Amino acid sequence: YPIDPSTRTLATMLAKSGGVTIDPATAIVRVTRGGHTGKIWLKDLYENPSLDIALRPGDQIVIEEDSRKFIALGATGAQSLVPFESPTMSALEAIAMVGGLSTMAADPKGVFVLRDESENIARAVLGKPELIGDQRIVYVLNLTEPTGLFEARDFQIRDGDTLYVTEAPFVQWQKTIGAITGSTSAATGLADTANLNN
């Protein structure tokens, strides 16, 4: 496309070239100039005019959909690979995206985020300056604590994270009894009998 007064900036060139066909909430704009590439969220480009750069001959513009994903496992509403729907996502938003915690199965004390951390972050988080190389770290969010929901709201999920929710102890006990007796209804009956006797 020629750069002229009507297509002098990034936003006007995007409009002139037909606009963006992917979801604007997850669209990333990459500009390559002279071997250097920069990127910006499309949403930020439209919300902050100071980011709307002037184009130069030879600039290459690519619009791509955000490819970041996290994995949801355990006692959640879904077991799946989940794409990000916004530039940032908190642990609380991630839980909501997969249908929340399973009411009958989840243990709100056992929400784990499994992540590969870089050496510098792992040293800071663990307080061990002698660590060498990337480290696998498990962050625990206890949603039953007074500050648990605030911590989950502030904890940011990253690309490649695994969100794992453990099952409540009663569910594990019910499964064990069900395996022994042959059915979960028998386990529920035993639990009811135990409660009546107490």
PDB file of C-alpha atoms in Angstrom:
ATOM      1  CA  TYR A   1       0.000   0.000   0.000  1.00  0.00           C
ATOM      2  CA  PRO A   2       1.312   3.488  -0.774  1.00  0.00           C
ATOM      3  CA  ILE A   3       1.931   5.836   2.128  1.00  0.00           C
ATOM      4  CA  ASP A   4       0.109   9.076   1.464  1.00  0.00           C
ATOM      5  CA  PRO A   5      -1.493  11.741   3.704  1.00  0.00           C
ATOM      6  CA  SER A   6      -4.565   9.513   4.272  1.00  0.00           C
ATOM      7  CA  THR A   7      -2.479   6.458   5.280  1.00  0.00           C
ATOM      8  CA  ARG A   8       0.402   8.142   7.053  1.00  0.00           C
ATOM      9  CA  THR A   9      -0.180   6.452  10.440  1.00  0.00           C
ATOM     10  CA  LEU A  10      -0.561   2.843  11.534  1.00  0.00           C
ATOM     11  CA  ALA A  11      -4.263   3.158  12.409  1.00  0.00           C
ATOM     12  CA  THR A  12      -5.180   4.847   9.120  1.00  0.00           C
ATOM     13  CA  MET A  13      -3.234   2.248   7.126  1.00  0.00           C
ATOM     14  CA  LEU A  14      -5.080  -0.551   8.933  1.00  0.00           C
ATOM     15  CA  ALA A  15      -8.383   1.086   8.052  1.00  0.00           C
ATOM     16  CA  LYS A  16      -7.344   1.658   4.410  1.00  0.00           C
ATOM     17  CA  SER A  17      -6.236  -1.963   4.002  1.00  0.00           C
ATOM     18  CA  GLY A  18      -9.649  -3.313   5.003  1.00  0.00           C
ATOM     19  CA  GLY A  19      -9.517  -3.287   8.780  1.00  0.00           C
ATOM     20  CA  VAL A  20      -9.086  -6.237  11.115  1.00  0.00           C
ATOM     21  CA  THR A  21     -11.106  -9.433  10.683  1.00  0.00           C
ATOM     22  CA  ILE A  22     -10.163 -11.108  13.980  1.00  0.00           C
ATOM     23  CA  ASP A  23     -11.532 -10.257  17.425  1.00  0.00           C
ATOM     24  CA  PRO A  24     -10.107  -6.821  18.356  1.00  0.00           C
ATOM     25  CA  ALA A  25      -9.793  -7.909  22.004  1.00  0.00           C
ATOM     26  CA  THR A  26      -7.174 -10.525  21.058  1.00  0.00           C
ATOM     27  CA  ALA A  27      -5.607  -8.853  18.003  1.00  0.00           C
ATOM     28  CA  ILE A  28      -1.891  -8.023  18.077  1.00  0.00           C
ATOM     29  CA  VAL A  29      -0.328  -5.583  15.596  1.00  0.00           C
ATOM     30  CA  ARG A  30       3.310  -6.253  14.666  1.00  0.00           C
ATOM     31  CA  VAL A  31       5.359  -3.692  12.773  1.00  0.00           C
ATOM     32  CA  THR A  32       8.737  -4.670  11.309  1.00  0.00           C
ATOM     33  CA  ARG A  33      11.087  -1.893  10.279  1.00  0.00           C
ATOM     34  CA  GLY A  34      14.700  -2.380   9.285  1.00  0.00           C
ATOM     35  CA  GLY A  35      15.036  -5.776  10.928  1.00  0.00           C
ATOM     36  CA  HIS A  36      13.412  -4.676  14.205  1.00  0.00           C
ATOM     37  CA  THR A  37       9.915  -5.750  15.231  1.00  0.00           C
ATOM     38  CA  GLY A  38       7.584  -4.140  17.748  1.00  0.00           C
ATOM     39  CA  LYS A  39       4.113  -5.214  18.781  1.00  0.00           C
ATOM     40  CA  ILE A  40       1.076  -3.641  20.364  1.00  0.00           C
ATOM     41  CA  TRP A  41      -2.444  -4.716  21.238  1.00  0.00           C
ATOM     42  CA  LEU A  42      -4.917  -3.356  18.691  1.00  0.00           C
ATOM     43  CA  LYS A  43      -7.153  -2.208  21.528  1.00  0.00           C
ATOM     44  CA  ASP A  44      -4.287  -0.146  23.011  1.00  0.00           C
ATOM     45  CA  LEU A  45      -3.609   1.425  19.622  1.00  0.00           C
ATOM     46  CA  TYR A  46      -7.149   2.774  19.408  1.00  0.00           C
ATOM     47  CA  GLU A  47      -7.339   3.787  23.092  1.00  0.00           C
ATOM     48  CA  ASN A  48      -3.998   5.618  23.153  1.00  0.00           C
ATOM     49  CA  PRO A  49      -3.392   7.882  20.106  1.00  0.00           C
ATOM     50  CA  SER A  50       0.235   8.466  21.135  1.00  0.00           C
ATOM     51  CA  LEU A  51       0.947   4.847  20.112  1.00  0.00           C
ATOM     52  CA  ASP A  52      -0.230   5.483  16.551  1.00  0.00           C
ATOM     53  CA  ILE A  53       3.203   5.696  14.877  1.00  0.00           C
ATOM     54  CA  ALA A  54       4.003   7.337  11.569  1.00  0.00           C
ATOM     55  CA  LEU A  55       4.774   4.784   8.876  1.00  0.00           C
ATOM     56  CA  ARG A  56       7.889   4.696   6.716  1.00  0.00           C
ATOM     57  CA  PRO A  57       8.496   3.114   3.316  1.00  0.00           C
ATOM     58  CA  GLY A  58       9.243  -0.597   3.670  1.00  0.00           C
ATOM     59  CA  ASP A  59       7.372  -1.083   6.973  1.00  0.00           C
ATOM     60  CA  GLN A  60       5.683  -4.460   7.254  1.00  0.00           C
ATOM     61  CA  ILE A  61       2.464  -4.723   9.251  1.00  0.00           C
ATOM     62  CA  VAL A  62       1.066  -8.056  10.421  1.00  0.00           C
ATOM     63  CA  ILE A  63      -2.154  -8.534  12.387  1.00  0.00           C
ATOM     64  CA  GLU A  64      -2.315 -11.795  14.309  1.00  0.00           C
ATOM     65  CA  GLU A  65      -4.556 -13.353  16.912  1.00  0.00           C
ATOM     66  CA  ASP A  66      -3.181 -13.820  20.414  1.00  0.00           C
ATOM     67  CA  SER A  67      -1.879 -17.399  20.569  1.00  0.00           C
ATOM     68  CA  ARG A  68      -1.403 -17.584  24.347  1.00  0.00           C
ATOM     69  CA  LYS A  69      -3.161 -20.426  26.170  1.00  0.00           C
ATOM     70  CA  PHE A  70      -3.357 -22.010  29.608  1.00  0.00           C
ATOM     71  CA  ILE A  71      -4.431 -25.503  30.678  1.00  0.00           C
ATOM     72  CA  ALA A  72      -7.302 -26.097  33.126  1.00  0.00           C
ATOM     73  CA  LEU A  73      -7.362 -29.414  34.989  1.00  0.00           C
ATOM     74  CA  GLY A  74      -8.980 -30.965  38.043  1.00  0.00           C
ATOM     75  CA  ALA A  75     -12.257 -30.029  39.705  1.00  0.00           C
ATOM     76  CA  THR A  76     -13.213 -27.162  37.403  1.00  0.00           C
ATOM     77  CA  GLY A  77     -16.115 -26.747  35.002  1.00  0.00           C
ATOM     78  CA  ALA A  78     -13.909 -27.844  32.082  1.00  0.00           C
ATOM     79  CA  GLN A  79     -10.715 -29.784  31.416  1.00  0.00           C
ATOM     80  CA  SER A  80      -9.231 -28.010  28.454  1.00  0.00           C
ATOM     81  CA  LEU A  81      -6.653 -25.877  26.719  1.00  0.00           C
ATOM     82  CA  VAL A  82      -8.030 -22.343  27.095  1.00  0.00           C
ATOM     83  CA  PRO A  83      -7.054 -19.373  24.899  1.00  0.00           C
ATOM     84  CA  PHE A  84      -6.589 -15.947  26.468  1.00  0.00           C
ATOM     85  CA  GLU A  85      -9.465 -13.576  25.759  1.00  0.00           C
ATOM     86  CA  SER A  86      -7.716 -10.358  26.831  1.00  0.00           C
ATOM     87  CA  PRO A  87      -4.169  -8.983  27.128  1.00  0.00           C
ATOM     88  CA  THR A  88      -4.074  -9.833  30.853  1.00  0.00           C
ATOM     89  CA  MET A  89      -5.873 -12.523  32.821  1.00  0.00           C
ATOM     90  CA  SER A  90      -6.032 -13.056  36.565  1.00  0.00           C
ATOM     91  CA  ALA A  91      -6.347 -16.467  38.213  1.00  0.00           C
ATOM     92  CA  LEU A  92      -9.886 -15.531  39.237  1.00  0.00           C
ATOM     93  CA  GLU A  93     -10.779 -14.704  35.615  1.00  0.00           C
ATOM     94  CA  ALA A  94      -9.201 -17.987  34.471  1.00  0.00           C
ATOM     95  CA  ILE A  95     -11.315 -19.937  36.973  1.00  0.00           C
ATOM     96  CA  ALA A  96     -14.431 -18.130  35.773  1.00  0.00           C
ATOM     97  CA  MET A  97     -13.552 -18.830  32.107  1.00  0.00           C
ATOM     98  CA  VAL A  98     -13.620 -22.595  32.691  1.00  0.00           C
ATOM     99  CA  GLY A  99     -16.944 -22.536  34.519  1.00  0.00           C
ATOM    100  CA  GLY A 100     -15.689 -21.936  38.054  1.00  0.00           C
ATOM    101  CA  LEU A 101     -14.926 -24.517  40.699  1.00  0.00           C
ATOM    102  CA  SER A 102     -17.051 -27.659  40.637  1.00  0.00           C
ATOM    103  CA  THR A 103     -19.477 -27.160  43.545  1.00  0.00           C
ATOM    104  CA  MET A 104     -19.644 -30.833  44.482  1.00  0.00           C
ATOM    105  CA  ALA A 105     -16.007 -31.757  43.884  1.00  0.00           C
ATOM    106  CA  ALA A 106     -13.565 -28.840  44.213  1.00  0.00           C
ATOM    107  CA  ASP A 107     -11.483 -27.993  47.252  1.00  0.00           C
ATOM    108  CA  PRO A 108     -11.208 -24.169  47.348  1.00  0.00           C
ATOM    109  CA  LYS A 109      -8.094 -24.569  49.503  1.00  0.00           C
ATOM    110  CA  GLY A 110      -6.298 -26.328  46.660  1.00  0.00           C
ATOM    111  CA  VAL A 111      -6.097 -24.084  43.620  1.00  0.00           C
ATOM    112  CA  PHE A 112      -2.649 -24.509  42.064  1.00  0.00           C
ATOM    113  CA  VAL A 113      -0.909 -22.636  39.266  1.00  0.00           C
ATOM    114  CA  LEU A 114       2.009 -24.614  37.806  1.00  0.00           C
ATOM    115  CA  ARG A 115       4.574 -22.543  35.927  1.00  0.00           C
ATOM    116  CA  ASP A 116       8.105 -22.683  34.520  1.00  0.00           C
ATOM    117  CA  GLU A 117       9.812 -19.584  35.929  1.00  0.00           C
ATOM    118  CA  SER A 118      13.002 -17.992  34.660  1.00  0.00           C
ATOM    119  CA  GLU A 119      16.108 -18.189  36.822  1.00  0.00           C
ATOM    120  CA  ASN A 120      15.850 -14.561  38.032  1.00  0.00           C
ATOM    121  CA  ILE A 121      12.199 -14.825  39.039  1.00  0.00           C
ATOM    122  CA  ALA A 122      12.719 -18.219  40.694  1.00  0.00           C
ATOM    123  CA  ARG A 123      15.597 -16.807  42.749  1.00  0.00           C
ATOM    124  CA  ALA A 124      13.443 -13.875  43.896  1.00  0.00           C
ATOM    125  CA  VAL A 125      10.341 -15.975  44.646  1.00  0.00           C
ATOM    126  CA  LEU A 126      12.183 -18.715  46.531  1.00  0.00           C
ATOM    127  CA  GLY A 127      14.786 -16.440  48.127  1.00  0.00           C
ATOM    128  CA  LYS A 128      17.596 -18.697  46.895  1.00  0.00           C
ATOM    129  CA  PRO A 129      20.274 -16.777  44.979  1.00  0.00           C
ATOM    130  CA  GLU A 130      22.184 -20.009  44.312  1.00  0.00           C
ATOM    131  CA  LEU A 131      19.523 -21.432  41.959  1.00  0.00           C
ATOM    132  CA  ILE A 132      20.721 -22.064  38.413  1.00  0.00           C
ATOM    133  CA  GLY A 133      18.450 -22.269  35.384  1.00  0.00           C
ATOM    134  CA  ASP A 134      14.692 -22.156  34.939  1.00  0.00           C
ATOM    135  CA  GLN A 135      12.655 -23.694  37.743  1.00  0.00           C
ATOM    136  CA  ARG A 136       9.260 -25.359  37.959  1.00  0.00           C
ATOM    137  CA  ILE A 137       7.217 -23.554  40.596  1.00  0.00           C
ATOM    138  CA  VAL A 138       3.772 -24.308  42.002  1.00  0.00           C
ATOM    139  CA  TYR A 139       1.796 -21.353  43.355  1.00  0.00           C
ATOM    140  CA  VAL A 140      -1.021 -22.185  45.795  1.00  0.00           C
ATOM    141  CA  LEU A 141      -4.165 -20.073  46.075  1.00  0.00           C
ATOM    142  CA  ASN A 142      -6.416 -20.754  49.056  1.00  0.00           C
ATOM    143  CA  LEU A 143      -9.803 -19.245  48.263  1.00  0.00           C
ATOM    144  CA  THR A 144     -11.118 -19.887  51.792  1.00  0.00           C
ATOM    145  CA  GLU A 145      -8.702 -17.416  53.393  1.00  0.00           C
ATOM    146  CA  PRO A 146      -9.960 -13.847  53.940  1.00  0.00           C
ATOM    147  CA  THR A 147      -7.521 -12.525  51.331  1.00  0.00           C
ATOM    148  CA  GLY A 148      -7.756 -15.560  49.026  1.00  0.00           C
ATOM    149  CA  LEU A 149     -10.092 -14.049  46.445  1.00  0.00           C
ATOM    150  CA  PHE A 150      -8.080 -10.819  46.363  1.00  0.00           C
ATOM    151  CA  GLU A 151      -4.873 -12.804  45.802  1.00  0.00           C
ATOM    152  CA  ALA A 152      -6.530 -14.808  43.013  1.00  0.00           C
ATOM    153  CA  ARG A 153      -7.727 -11.556  41.441  1.00  0.00           C
ATOM    154  CA  ASP A 154      -4.212 -10.069  41.570  1.00  0.00           C
ATOM    155  CA  PHE A 155      -2.297 -13.208  40.470  1.00  0.00           C
ATOM    156  CA  GLN A 156      -1.688 -13.012  36.712  1.00  0.00           C
ATOM    157  CA  ILE A 157      -1.934 -16.131  34.552  1.00  0.00           C
ATOM    158  CA  ARG A 158       0.741 -16.444  31.868  1.00  0.00           C
ATOM    159  CA  ASP A 159       1.054 -18.284  28.594  1.00  0.00           C
ATOM    160  CA  GLY A 160       1.645 -21.999  29.215  1.00  0.00           C
ATOM    161  CA  ASP A 161       0.443 -22.012  32.842  1.00  0.00           C
ATOM    162  CA  THR A 162      -1.496 -24.983  34.201  1.00  0.00           C
ATOM    163  CA  LEU A 163      -4.429 -24.217  36.500  1.00  0.00           C
ATOM    164  CA  TYR A 164      -5.173 -27.273  38.635  1.00  0.00           C
ATOM    165  CA  VAL A 165      -7.954 -27.515  41.222  1.00  0.00           C
ATOM    166  CA  THR A 166      -7.816 -30.408  43.684  1.00  0.00           C
ATOM    167  CA  GLU A 167     -10.820 -32.397  44.773  1.00  0.00           C
ATOM    168  CA  ALA A 168     -12.336 -31.997  48.223  1.00  0.00           C
ATOM    169  CA  PRO A 169     -11.329 -34.711  50.744  1.00  0.00           C
ATOM    170  CA  PHE A 170     -14.938 -35.956  50.893  1.00  0.00           C
ATOM    171  CA  VAL A 171     -14.913 -36.618  47.142  1.00  0.00           C
ATOM    172  CA  GLN A 172     -11.754 -38.724  47.448  1.00  0.00           C
ATOM    173  CA  TRP A 173     -13.326 -40.650  50.351  1.00  0.00           C
ATOM    174  CA  GLN A 174     -16.534 -41.159  48.349  1.00  0.00           C
ATOM    175  CA  LYS A 175     -14.567 -42.492  45.369  1.00  0.00           C
ATOM    176  CA  THR A 176     -12.650 -44.915  47.583  1.00  0.00           C
ATOM    177  CA  ILE A 177     -15.824 -46.240  49.222  1.00  0.00           C
ATOM    178  CA  GLY A 178     -17.490 -46.407  45.801  1.00  0.00           C
ATOM    179  CA  ALA A 179     -14.615 -48.511  44.478  1.00  0.00           C
ATOM    180  CA  ILE A 180     -14.889 -50.871  47.453  1.00  0.00           C
ATOM    181  CA  THR A 181     -18.677 -51.180  47.474  1.00  0.00           C
ATOM    182  CA  GLY A 182     -19.157 -50.902  43.727  1.00  0.00           C
ATOM    183  CA  SER A 183     -21.222 -47.726  43.566  1.00  0.00           C
ATOM    184  CA  THR A 184     -21.210 -44.104  44.640  1.00  0.00           C
ATOM    185  CA  SER A 185     -24.808 -44.397  45.886  1.00  0.00           C
ATOM    186  CA  ALA A 186     -23.594 -46.963  48.404  1.00  0.00           C
ATOM    187  CA  ALA A 187     -20.887 -44.531  49.491  1.00  0.00           C
ATOM    188  CA  THR A 188     -23.478 -41.786  49.957  1.00  0.00           C
ATOM    189  CA  GLY A 189     -25.655 -44.176  51.970  1.00  0.00           C
ATOM    190  CA  LEU A 190     -22.696 -45.057  54.218  1.00  0.00           C
ATOM    191  CA  ALA A 191     -21.930 -41.371  54.683  1.00  0.00           C
ATOM    192  CA  ASP A 192     -25.572 -40.675  55.626  1.00  0.00           C
ATOM    193  CA  THR A 193     -25.572 -43.606  58.076  1.00  0.00           C
ATOM    194  CA  ALA A 194     -22.339 -42.341  59.655  1.00  0.00           C
ATOM    195  CA  ASN A 195     -23.856 -38.876  60.058  1.00  0.00           C
ATOM    196  CA  LEU A 196     -27.030 -40.280  61.688  1.00  0.00           C
ATOM    197  CA  ASN A 197     -25.012 -42.308  64.174  1.00  0.00           C
ATOM    198  CA  ASN A 198     -23.055 -39.220  65.223  1.00  0.00           C
TER     199      ASN A 198
END
